[in-house]
Short mmCIF file of C-alpha atoms in Angstrom, two decimals:
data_model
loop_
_atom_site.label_atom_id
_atom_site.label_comp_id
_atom_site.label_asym_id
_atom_site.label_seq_id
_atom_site.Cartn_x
_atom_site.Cartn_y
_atom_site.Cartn_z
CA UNK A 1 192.29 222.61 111.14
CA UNK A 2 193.10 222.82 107.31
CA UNK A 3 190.87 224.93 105.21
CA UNK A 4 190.03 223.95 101.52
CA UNK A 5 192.47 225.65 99.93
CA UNK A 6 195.64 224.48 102.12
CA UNK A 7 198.24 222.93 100.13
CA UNK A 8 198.62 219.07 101.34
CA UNK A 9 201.98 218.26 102.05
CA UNK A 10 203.73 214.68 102.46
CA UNK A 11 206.85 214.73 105.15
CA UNK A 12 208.78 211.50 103.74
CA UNK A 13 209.18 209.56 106.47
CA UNK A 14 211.98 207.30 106.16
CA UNK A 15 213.10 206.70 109.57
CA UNK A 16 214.90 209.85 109.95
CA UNK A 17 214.70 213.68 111.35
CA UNK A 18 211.81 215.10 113.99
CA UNK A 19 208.99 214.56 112.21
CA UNK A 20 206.68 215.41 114.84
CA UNK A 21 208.45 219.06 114.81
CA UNK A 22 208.48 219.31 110.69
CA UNK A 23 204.71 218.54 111.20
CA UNK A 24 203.26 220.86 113.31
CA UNK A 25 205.41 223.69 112.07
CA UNK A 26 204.17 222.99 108.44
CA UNK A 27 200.59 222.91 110.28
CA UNK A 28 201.21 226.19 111.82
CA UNK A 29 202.49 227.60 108.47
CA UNK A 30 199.04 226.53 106.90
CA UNK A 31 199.80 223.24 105.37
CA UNK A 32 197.94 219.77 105.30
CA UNK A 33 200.13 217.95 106.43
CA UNK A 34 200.37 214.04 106.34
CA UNK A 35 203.49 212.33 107.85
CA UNK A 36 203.92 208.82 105.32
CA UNK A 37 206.62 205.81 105.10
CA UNK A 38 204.73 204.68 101.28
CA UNK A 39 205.70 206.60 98.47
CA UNK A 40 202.64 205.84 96.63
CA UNK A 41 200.53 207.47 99.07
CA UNK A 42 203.22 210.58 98.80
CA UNK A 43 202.23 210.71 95.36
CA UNK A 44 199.14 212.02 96.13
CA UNK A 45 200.61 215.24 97.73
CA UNK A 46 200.52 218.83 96.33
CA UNK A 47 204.14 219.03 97.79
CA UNK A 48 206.98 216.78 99.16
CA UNK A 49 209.39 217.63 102.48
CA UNK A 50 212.12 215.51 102.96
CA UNK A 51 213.57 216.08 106.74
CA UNK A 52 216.81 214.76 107.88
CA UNK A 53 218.93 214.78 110.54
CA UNK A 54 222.29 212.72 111.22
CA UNK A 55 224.49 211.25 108.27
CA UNK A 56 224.08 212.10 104.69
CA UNK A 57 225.13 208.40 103.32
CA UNK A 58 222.50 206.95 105.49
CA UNK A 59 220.05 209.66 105.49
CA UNK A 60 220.06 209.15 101.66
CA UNK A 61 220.60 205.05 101.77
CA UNK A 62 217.67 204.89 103.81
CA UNK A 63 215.88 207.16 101.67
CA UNK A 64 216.57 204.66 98.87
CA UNK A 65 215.74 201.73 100.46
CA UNK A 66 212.29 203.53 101.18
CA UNK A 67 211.58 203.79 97.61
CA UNK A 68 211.05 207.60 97.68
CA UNK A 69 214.15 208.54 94.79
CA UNK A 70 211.50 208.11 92.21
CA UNK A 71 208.38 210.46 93.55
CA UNK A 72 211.42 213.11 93.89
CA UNK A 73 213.20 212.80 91.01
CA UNK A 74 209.45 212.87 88.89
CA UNK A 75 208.34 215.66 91.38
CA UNK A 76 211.53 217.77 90.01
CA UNK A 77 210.95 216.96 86.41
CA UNK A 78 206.72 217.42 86.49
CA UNK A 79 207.67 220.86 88.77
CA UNK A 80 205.93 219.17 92.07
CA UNK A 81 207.45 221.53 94.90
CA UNK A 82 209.86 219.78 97.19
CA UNK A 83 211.12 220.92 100.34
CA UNK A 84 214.62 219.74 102.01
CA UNK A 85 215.47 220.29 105.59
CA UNK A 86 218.68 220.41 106.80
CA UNK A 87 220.73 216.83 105.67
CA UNK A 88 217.28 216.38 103.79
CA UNK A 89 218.52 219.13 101.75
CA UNK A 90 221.74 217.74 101.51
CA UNK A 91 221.23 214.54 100.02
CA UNK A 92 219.50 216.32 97.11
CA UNK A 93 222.64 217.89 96.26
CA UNK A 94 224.90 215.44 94.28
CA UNK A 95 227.26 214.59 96.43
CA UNK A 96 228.69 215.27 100.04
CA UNK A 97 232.30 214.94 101.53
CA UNK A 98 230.48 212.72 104.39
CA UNK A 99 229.85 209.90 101.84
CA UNK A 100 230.86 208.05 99.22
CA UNK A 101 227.38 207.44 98.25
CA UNK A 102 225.90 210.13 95.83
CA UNK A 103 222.98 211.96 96.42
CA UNK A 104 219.96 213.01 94.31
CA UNK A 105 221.30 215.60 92.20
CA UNK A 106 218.36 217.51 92.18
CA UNK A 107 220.23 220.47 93.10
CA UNK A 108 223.26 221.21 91.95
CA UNK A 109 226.48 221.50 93.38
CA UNK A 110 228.01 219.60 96.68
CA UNK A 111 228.11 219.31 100.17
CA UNK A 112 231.36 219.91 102.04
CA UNK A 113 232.89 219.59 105.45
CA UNK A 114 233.51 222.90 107.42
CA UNK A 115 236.54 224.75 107.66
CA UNK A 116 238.55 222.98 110.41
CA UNK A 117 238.52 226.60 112.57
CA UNK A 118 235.87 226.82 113.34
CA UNK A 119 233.36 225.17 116.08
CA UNK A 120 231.89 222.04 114.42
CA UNK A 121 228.87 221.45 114.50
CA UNK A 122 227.68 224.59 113.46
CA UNK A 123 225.29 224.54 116.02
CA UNK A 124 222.90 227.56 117.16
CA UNK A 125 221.19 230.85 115.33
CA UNK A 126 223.00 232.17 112.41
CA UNK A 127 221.99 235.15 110.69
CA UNK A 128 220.64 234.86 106.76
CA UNK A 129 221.66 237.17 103.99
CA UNK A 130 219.42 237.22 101.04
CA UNK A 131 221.14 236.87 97.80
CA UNK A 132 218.33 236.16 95.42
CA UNK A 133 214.69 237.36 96.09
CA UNK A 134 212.07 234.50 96.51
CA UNK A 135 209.05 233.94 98.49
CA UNK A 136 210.85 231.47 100.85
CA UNK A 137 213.17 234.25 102.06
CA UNK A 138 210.63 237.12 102.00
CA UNK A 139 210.81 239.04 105.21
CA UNK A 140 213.89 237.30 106.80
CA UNK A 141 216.84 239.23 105.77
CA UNK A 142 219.67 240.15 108.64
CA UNK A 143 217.00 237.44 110.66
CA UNK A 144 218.41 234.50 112.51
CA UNK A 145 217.77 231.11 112.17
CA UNK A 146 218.90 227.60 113.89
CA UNK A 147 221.18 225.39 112.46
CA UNK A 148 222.82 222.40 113.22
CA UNK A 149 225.35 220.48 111.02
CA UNK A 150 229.03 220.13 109.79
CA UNK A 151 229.12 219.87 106.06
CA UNK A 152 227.51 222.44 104.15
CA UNK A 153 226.10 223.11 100.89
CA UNK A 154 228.62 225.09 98.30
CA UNK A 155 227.33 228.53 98.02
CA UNK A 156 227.91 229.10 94.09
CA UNK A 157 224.99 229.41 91.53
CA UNK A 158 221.46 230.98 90.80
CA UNK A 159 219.65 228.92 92.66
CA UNK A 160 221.28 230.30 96.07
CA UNK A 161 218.73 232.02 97.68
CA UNK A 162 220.26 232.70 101.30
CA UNK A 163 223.91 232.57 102.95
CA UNK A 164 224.72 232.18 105.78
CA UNK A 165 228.61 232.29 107.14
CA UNK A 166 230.41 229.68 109.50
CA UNK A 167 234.24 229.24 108.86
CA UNK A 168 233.17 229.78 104.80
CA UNK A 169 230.15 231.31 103.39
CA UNK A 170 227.62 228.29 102.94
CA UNK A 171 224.28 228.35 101.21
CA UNK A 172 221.37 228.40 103.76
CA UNK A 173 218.38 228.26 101.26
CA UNK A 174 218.27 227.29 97.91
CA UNK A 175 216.13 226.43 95.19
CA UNK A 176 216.00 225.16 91.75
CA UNK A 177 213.17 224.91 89.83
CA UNK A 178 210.58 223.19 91.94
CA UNK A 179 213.33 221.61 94.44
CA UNK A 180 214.16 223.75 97.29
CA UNK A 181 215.73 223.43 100.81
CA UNK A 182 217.09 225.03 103.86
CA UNK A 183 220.16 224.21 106.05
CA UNK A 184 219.00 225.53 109.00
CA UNK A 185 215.62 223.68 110.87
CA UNK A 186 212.83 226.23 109.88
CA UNK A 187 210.59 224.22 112.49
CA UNK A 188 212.82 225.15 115.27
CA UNK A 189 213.64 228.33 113.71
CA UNK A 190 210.95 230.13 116.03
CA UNK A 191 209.04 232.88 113.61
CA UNK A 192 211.24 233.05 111.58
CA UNK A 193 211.16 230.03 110.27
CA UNK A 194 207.16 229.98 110.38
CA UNK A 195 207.85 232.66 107.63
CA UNK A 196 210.24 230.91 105.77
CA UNK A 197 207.62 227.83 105.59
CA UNK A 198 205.14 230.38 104.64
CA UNK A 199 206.91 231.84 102.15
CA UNK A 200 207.30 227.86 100.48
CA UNK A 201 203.61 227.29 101.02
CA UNK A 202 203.07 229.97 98.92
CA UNK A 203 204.80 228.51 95.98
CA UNK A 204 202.82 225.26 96.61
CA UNK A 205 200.00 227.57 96.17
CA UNK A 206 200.86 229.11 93.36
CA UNK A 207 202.48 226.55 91.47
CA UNK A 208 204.76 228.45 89.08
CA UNK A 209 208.55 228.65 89.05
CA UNK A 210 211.21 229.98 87.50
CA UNK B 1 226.68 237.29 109.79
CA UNK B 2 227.66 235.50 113.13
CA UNK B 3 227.02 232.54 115.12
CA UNK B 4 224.65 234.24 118.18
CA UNK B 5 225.68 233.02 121.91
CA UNK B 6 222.51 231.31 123.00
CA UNK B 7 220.81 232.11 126.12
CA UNK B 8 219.31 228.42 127.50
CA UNK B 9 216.78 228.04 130.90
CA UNK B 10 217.40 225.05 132.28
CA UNK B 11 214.12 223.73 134.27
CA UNK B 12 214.18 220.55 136.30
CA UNK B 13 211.35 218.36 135.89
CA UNK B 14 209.55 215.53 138.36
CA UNK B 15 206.87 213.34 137.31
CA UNK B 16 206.12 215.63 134.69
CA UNK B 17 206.07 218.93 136.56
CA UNK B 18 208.71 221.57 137.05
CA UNK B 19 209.66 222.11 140.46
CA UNK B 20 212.50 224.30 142.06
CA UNK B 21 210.31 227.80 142.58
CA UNK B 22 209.20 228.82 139.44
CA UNK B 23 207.22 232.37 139.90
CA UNK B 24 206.81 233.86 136.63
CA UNK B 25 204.17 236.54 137.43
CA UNK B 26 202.11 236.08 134.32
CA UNK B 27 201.65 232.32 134.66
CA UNK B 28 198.05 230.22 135.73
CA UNK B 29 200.45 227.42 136.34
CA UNK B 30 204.09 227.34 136.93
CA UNK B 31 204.42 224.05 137.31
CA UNK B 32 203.39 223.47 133.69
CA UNK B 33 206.50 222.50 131.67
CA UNK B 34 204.56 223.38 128.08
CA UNK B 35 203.46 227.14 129.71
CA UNK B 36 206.83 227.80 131.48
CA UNK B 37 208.60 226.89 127.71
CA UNK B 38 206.11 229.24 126.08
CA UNK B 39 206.82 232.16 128.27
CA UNK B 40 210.98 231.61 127.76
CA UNK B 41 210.12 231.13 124.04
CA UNK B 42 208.57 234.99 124.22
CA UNK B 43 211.32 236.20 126.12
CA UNK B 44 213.48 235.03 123.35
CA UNK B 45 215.17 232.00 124.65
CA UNK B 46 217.28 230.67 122.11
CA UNK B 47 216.91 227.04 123.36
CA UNK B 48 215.25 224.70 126.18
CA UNK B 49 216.78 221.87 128.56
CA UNK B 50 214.60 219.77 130.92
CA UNK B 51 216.19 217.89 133.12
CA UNK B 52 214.29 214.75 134.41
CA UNK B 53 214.79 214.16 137.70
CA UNK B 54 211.92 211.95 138.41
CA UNK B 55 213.47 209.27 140.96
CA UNK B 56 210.75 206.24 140.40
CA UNK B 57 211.04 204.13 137.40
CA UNK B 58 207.43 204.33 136.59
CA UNK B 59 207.14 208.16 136.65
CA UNK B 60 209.76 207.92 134.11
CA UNK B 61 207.65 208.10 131.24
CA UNK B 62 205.51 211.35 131.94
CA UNK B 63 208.88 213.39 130.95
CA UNK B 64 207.95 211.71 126.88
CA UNK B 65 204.70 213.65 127.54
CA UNK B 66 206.14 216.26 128.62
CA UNK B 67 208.58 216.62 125.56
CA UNK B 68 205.82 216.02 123.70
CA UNK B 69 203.47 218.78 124.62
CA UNK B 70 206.40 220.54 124.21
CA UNK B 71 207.23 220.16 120.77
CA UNK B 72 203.75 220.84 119.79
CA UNK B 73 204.07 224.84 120.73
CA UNK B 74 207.55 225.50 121.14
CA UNK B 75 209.40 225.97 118.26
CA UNK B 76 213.22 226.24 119.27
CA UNK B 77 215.54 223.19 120.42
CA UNK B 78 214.59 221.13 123.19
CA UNK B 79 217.43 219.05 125.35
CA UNK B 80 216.22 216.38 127.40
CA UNK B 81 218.55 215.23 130.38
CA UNK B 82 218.43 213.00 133.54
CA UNK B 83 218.49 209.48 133.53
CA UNK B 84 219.15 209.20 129.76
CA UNK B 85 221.45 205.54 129.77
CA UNK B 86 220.49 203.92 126.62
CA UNK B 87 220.14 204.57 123.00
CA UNK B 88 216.40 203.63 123.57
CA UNK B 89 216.23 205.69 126.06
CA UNK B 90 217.74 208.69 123.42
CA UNK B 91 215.19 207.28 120.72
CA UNK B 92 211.81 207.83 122.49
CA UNK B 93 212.77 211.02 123.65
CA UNK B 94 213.78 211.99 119.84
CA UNK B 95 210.77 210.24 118.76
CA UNK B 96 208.76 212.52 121.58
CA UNK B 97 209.85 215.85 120.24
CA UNK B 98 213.43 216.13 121.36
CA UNK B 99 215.78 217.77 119.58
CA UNK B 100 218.87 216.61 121.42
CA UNK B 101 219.39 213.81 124.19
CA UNK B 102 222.02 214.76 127.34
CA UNK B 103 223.94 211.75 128.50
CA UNK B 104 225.52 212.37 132.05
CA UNK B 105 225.83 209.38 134.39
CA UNK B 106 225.48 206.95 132.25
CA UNK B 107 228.16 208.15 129.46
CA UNK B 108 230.48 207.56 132.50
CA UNK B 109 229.79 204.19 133.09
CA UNK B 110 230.06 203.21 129.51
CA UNK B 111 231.34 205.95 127.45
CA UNK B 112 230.36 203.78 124.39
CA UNK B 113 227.00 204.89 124.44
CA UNK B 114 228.15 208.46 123.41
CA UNK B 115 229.40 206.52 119.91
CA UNK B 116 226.43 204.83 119.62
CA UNK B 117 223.81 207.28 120.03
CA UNK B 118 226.16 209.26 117.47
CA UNK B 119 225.89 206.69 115.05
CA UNK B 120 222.14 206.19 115.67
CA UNK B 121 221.13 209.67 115.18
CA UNK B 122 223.83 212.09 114.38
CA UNK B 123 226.38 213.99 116.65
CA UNK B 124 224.14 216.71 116.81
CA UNK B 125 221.47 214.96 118.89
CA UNK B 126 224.02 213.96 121.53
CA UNK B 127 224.91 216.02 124.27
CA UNK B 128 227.48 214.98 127.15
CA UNK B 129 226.89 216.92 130.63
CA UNK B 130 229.58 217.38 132.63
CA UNK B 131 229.55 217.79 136.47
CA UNK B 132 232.87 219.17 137.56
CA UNK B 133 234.36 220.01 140.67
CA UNK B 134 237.98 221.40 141.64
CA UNK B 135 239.97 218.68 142.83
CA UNK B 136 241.93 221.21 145.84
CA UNK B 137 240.91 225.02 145.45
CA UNK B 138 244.38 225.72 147.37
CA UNK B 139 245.86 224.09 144.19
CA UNK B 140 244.11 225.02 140.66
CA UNK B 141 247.16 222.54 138.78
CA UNK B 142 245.10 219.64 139.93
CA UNK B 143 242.10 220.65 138.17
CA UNK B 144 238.84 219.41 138.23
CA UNK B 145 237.24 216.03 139.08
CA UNK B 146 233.36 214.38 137.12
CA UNK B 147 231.22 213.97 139.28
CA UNK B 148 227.85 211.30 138.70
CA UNK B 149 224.94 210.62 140.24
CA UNK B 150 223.81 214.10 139.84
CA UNK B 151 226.81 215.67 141.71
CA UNK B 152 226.91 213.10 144.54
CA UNK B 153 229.97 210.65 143.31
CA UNK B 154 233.11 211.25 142.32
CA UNK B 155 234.39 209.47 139.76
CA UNK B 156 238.31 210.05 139.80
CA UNK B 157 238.21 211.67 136.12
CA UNK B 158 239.96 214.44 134.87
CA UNK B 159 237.12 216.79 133.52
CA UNK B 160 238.68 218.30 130.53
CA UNK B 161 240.28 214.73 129.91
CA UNK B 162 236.93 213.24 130.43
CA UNK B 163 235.40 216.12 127.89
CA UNK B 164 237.92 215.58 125.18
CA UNK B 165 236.99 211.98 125.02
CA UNK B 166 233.26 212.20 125.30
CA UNK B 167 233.80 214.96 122.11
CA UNK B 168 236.10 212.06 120.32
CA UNK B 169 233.31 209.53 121.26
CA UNK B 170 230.52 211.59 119.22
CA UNK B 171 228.91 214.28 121.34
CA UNK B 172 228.03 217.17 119.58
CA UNK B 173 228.12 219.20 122.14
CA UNK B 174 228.99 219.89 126.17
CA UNK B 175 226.93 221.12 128.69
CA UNK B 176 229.43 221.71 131.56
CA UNK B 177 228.24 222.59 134.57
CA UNK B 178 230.91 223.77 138.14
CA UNK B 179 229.50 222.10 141.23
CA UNK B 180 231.75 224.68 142.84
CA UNK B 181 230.42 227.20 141.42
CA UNK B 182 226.38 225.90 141.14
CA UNK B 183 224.23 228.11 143.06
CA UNK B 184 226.52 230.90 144.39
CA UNK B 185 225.93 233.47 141.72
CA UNK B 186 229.41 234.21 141.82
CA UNK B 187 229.87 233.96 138.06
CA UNK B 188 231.11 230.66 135.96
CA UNK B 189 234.09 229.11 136.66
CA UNK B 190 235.74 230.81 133.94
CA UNK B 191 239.03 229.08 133.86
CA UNK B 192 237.36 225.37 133.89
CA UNK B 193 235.42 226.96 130.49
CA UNK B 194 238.17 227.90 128.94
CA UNK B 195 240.25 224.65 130.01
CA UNK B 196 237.33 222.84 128.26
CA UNK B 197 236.88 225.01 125.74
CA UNK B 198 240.69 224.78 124.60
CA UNK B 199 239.92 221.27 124.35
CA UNK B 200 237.40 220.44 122.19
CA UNK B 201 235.79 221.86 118.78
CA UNK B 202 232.42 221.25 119.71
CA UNK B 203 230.45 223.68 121.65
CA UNK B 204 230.53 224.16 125.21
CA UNK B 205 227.46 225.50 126.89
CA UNK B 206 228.71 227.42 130.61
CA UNK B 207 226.53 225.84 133.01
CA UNK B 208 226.68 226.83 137.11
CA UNK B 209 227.28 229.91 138.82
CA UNK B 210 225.86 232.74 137.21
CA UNK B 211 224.28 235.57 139.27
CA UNK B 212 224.06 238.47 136.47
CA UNK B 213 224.01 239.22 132.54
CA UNK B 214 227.71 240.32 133.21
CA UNK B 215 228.70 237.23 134.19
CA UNK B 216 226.65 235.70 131.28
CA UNK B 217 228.52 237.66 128.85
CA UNK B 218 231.81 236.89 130.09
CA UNK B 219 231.48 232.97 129.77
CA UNK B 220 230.90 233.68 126.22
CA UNK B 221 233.65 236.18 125.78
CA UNK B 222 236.39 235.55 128.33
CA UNK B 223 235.31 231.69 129.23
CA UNK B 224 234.88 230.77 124.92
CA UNK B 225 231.52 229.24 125.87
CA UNK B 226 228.55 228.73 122.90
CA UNK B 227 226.21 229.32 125.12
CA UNK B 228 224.82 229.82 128.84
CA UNK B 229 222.34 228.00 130.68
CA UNK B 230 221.03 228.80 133.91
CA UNK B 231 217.77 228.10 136.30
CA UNK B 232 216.97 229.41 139.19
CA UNK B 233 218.11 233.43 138.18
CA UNK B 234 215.46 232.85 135.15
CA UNK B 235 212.78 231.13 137.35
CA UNK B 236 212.15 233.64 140.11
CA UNK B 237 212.32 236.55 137.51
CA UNK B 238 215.19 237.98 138.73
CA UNK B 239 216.52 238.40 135.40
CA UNK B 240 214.62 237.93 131.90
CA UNK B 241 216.16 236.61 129.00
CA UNK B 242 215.52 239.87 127.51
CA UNK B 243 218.00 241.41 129.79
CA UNK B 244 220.44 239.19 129.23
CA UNK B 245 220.61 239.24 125.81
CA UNK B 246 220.81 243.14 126.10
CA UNK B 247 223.53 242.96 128.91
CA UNK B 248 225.76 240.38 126.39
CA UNK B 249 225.14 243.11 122.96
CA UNK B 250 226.49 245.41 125.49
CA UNK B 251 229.45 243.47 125.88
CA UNK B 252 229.38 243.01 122.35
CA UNK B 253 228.36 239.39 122.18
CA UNK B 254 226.34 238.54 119.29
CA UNK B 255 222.78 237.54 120.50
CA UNK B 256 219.07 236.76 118.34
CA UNK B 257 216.86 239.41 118.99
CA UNK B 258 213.21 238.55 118.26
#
């Protein structure tokens, strides 16, 4: 049960990733959660998380034809936290070698296949190295987490938070201004990605970024 | 910073209950799928399967509870398998809490289903399993045969033939398990692990056969396998995950510790 002070957050739900998982792990990392299709009643949320699972040109097409482009793009500009989970994450890069289609550009940089020797998908529990200090990667340096995929964020820039290495050194958490995300699933990242959820909660909270 | 080898029980479930001796000491009730996947979530399992094996059509549906309960406590990757044949089929389970969908039988009688699920949800959610049996043991050149129908028909393939193309038709990964080798303890069947293994770019989880950590660690190291799955050495406690994992670092295979 949500206290008073719990941040509500809106899971986009646009017909793709396990929203039932990014749910209750939000839950269990003390959010509000609501799970909505209609971005107007997204609007109304303290924070945004966009899951995603499968491909980036229709994880982010679908996302379109949802109407939710707009609440992101106004949530970056009026500093309303947003939260991308694996190819959610991606598609708020600006583009990805698995589509033609571009993505948000809410974060900067792109998304690019994995070196071909290596096991694709990068599937299983991958250790994170902390480049940049930041309440989402508090307390999980050296820690693994679970991730599945085969493109990957590039791992230049500030707003690199966490690397992880498959093949290539790829970012596994970023964040830039108010838009953040994580390639690896922090709901079925066991505690360690209850902390990692925690850690973005408490930005929600406290509503200032750098 | 490297990809851990992932330590996976396997528990079979019927009309929504695990069966096949489960005695974990600690348990009220071991036939509970949601407290049995709590207790290998503390012992630091890096992943679940559940493998329906409910005969009757109608019980069908209690394993979509099951996954469900599931997902609300557990929070590492969940496989469902057995009697998985549609993309429907692969969608309610998704929808129920499932991380990834196994495709055994069915991919068999109409490999397309591997592509479509692929293109429905993602590579990642599709998992083939394997079933594979040596064609001659007096002759290892003639390989190994698939097997359906949960072991009990052959089907004439050539298993790493029949691996490459369900890894070209979209699976994101293979659970393959040696009928040969299923229940003997003897160790995997190392050189049908690192036949497939050769084969394909996706990962390959070692599946039948294992009787100790030792022989855990060398499916990852000497077999090339992701990860290992077993069920019965995990169910009656005769070895923890714990163990395992300590028994593969040992070996020097890099494992999650929690």
């Amino acid at each position: 049960m949500a206290s008073r002070s719990a941040p509500a957050v809106a899971v986009l739900d646009y017909g793709a990733g396990n929203l039932r998982s990014a749910r209750r792990a939000l839950d269990r990392a003390g959010a509000s959660v609501h799970v909505t299709a209609d971005p107007e009643r997204a609007d109304a949320a303290d924070a945004l998380v966009v899951p995603g699972v499968g491909h980036f040109g229709q994880c982010v097409g679908a996302l379109r034809a949802q109407g939710f482009e707009a609440l992101l793009r106004d949530a970056a500009e009026q500093g309303r936290p947003v939260l991308g989970i694996c190819v959610g994450m991606q598609i708020l890069y600006e583009s990805s070698d698995e589509a033609d289609e571009p993505g948000l550009g809410l974060l900067p940089g792109r998304v690019r296949r994995l070196p071909d020797d290596v096991q694709v998908p990068h599937m299983g529990w991958n250790t994170l190295e902390i480049v940049r200090p930041d309440p989402l990667v508090d307390d999980v340096a050296g820690a693994h987490a679970y991730f599945v995929h085969s493109y990957a964020p590039d791992v230049e820039g500030p707003h690199v938070l966490a690397t992880t290495h498959h093949g290539r050194a790829l970012a596994a958490v970023a964040r830039h201004g108010s838009v953040a995300g994580t390639q690896f699933h922090p709901e079925k990242s066991a505690e360690v990605g209850r902390r990692v959820l925690a850690g973005w909660l408490r930005t929600v909270t406290a509503g200032a970024f750098a | 910073m490297t990809l851990a080898a992932r330590v996976i029980p396997c528990l079979d479930v019927d009309e929504g209950r695990v069966v096949k001796g489960v005695q974990f000491v600690d348990l009220r009730d071991a036939g509970d799928p949601v407290e049995l996947a709590r207790a290998y979530d503390a012992e630091g399992a890096d992943e679940l399967v559940f493998l329906d094996i409910t005969a009757s059509a109608q019980g069908r549906d209690t394993i979509l509870d099951v996954v469900s309960a599931t997902a609300e406590q557990v929070f590492i990757p969940l496989t469902v398998g057995g009697g998985v044949r549609t993309v429907d089929d692969a969608r309610r389970l998704l929808r129920a809490g499932a991380d990834k969908t196994a495709f055994n039988t069915a991919a068999v009688a109409r490999p397309e289903v591997l592509s479509e699920a692929a293109a429905a949800f993602g590579s990642q959610c599709v998992v083939a399993a394997v079933d594979a049996r040596r064609r001659d043991p007096a002759d290892p050149a003639r390989g190994w045969e698939v097997y359906t129908h949960g072991g009990r028909r052959p089907t004439g393939l050539d298993a790493i033939a029949w691996v490459k193309e369900c890894a070209a038709r979209g699976a994101g990964e293979i659970l393959l398990t040696s009928m040969d080798r299923d229940g003997s303890k003897e160790g995997f069947d190392l050189a049908l692990l690192q036949a497939a293994t050769a084969a394909v770019r996706v990962p390959v989880i070692a599946s039948g056969g294992a009787g100790s950590a030792e022989d855990m660690a060398a499916g990852v190291r000497r077999g090339g396998a992701a990860a290992v799955l077993a069920a019965s050495i995990f169910h009656f406690g005769e070895l923890r995950v714990g163990e395992v994992k300590d028994a593969m670092a040992a070996a020097g295979v890099p494992v999650r510790r929690t």
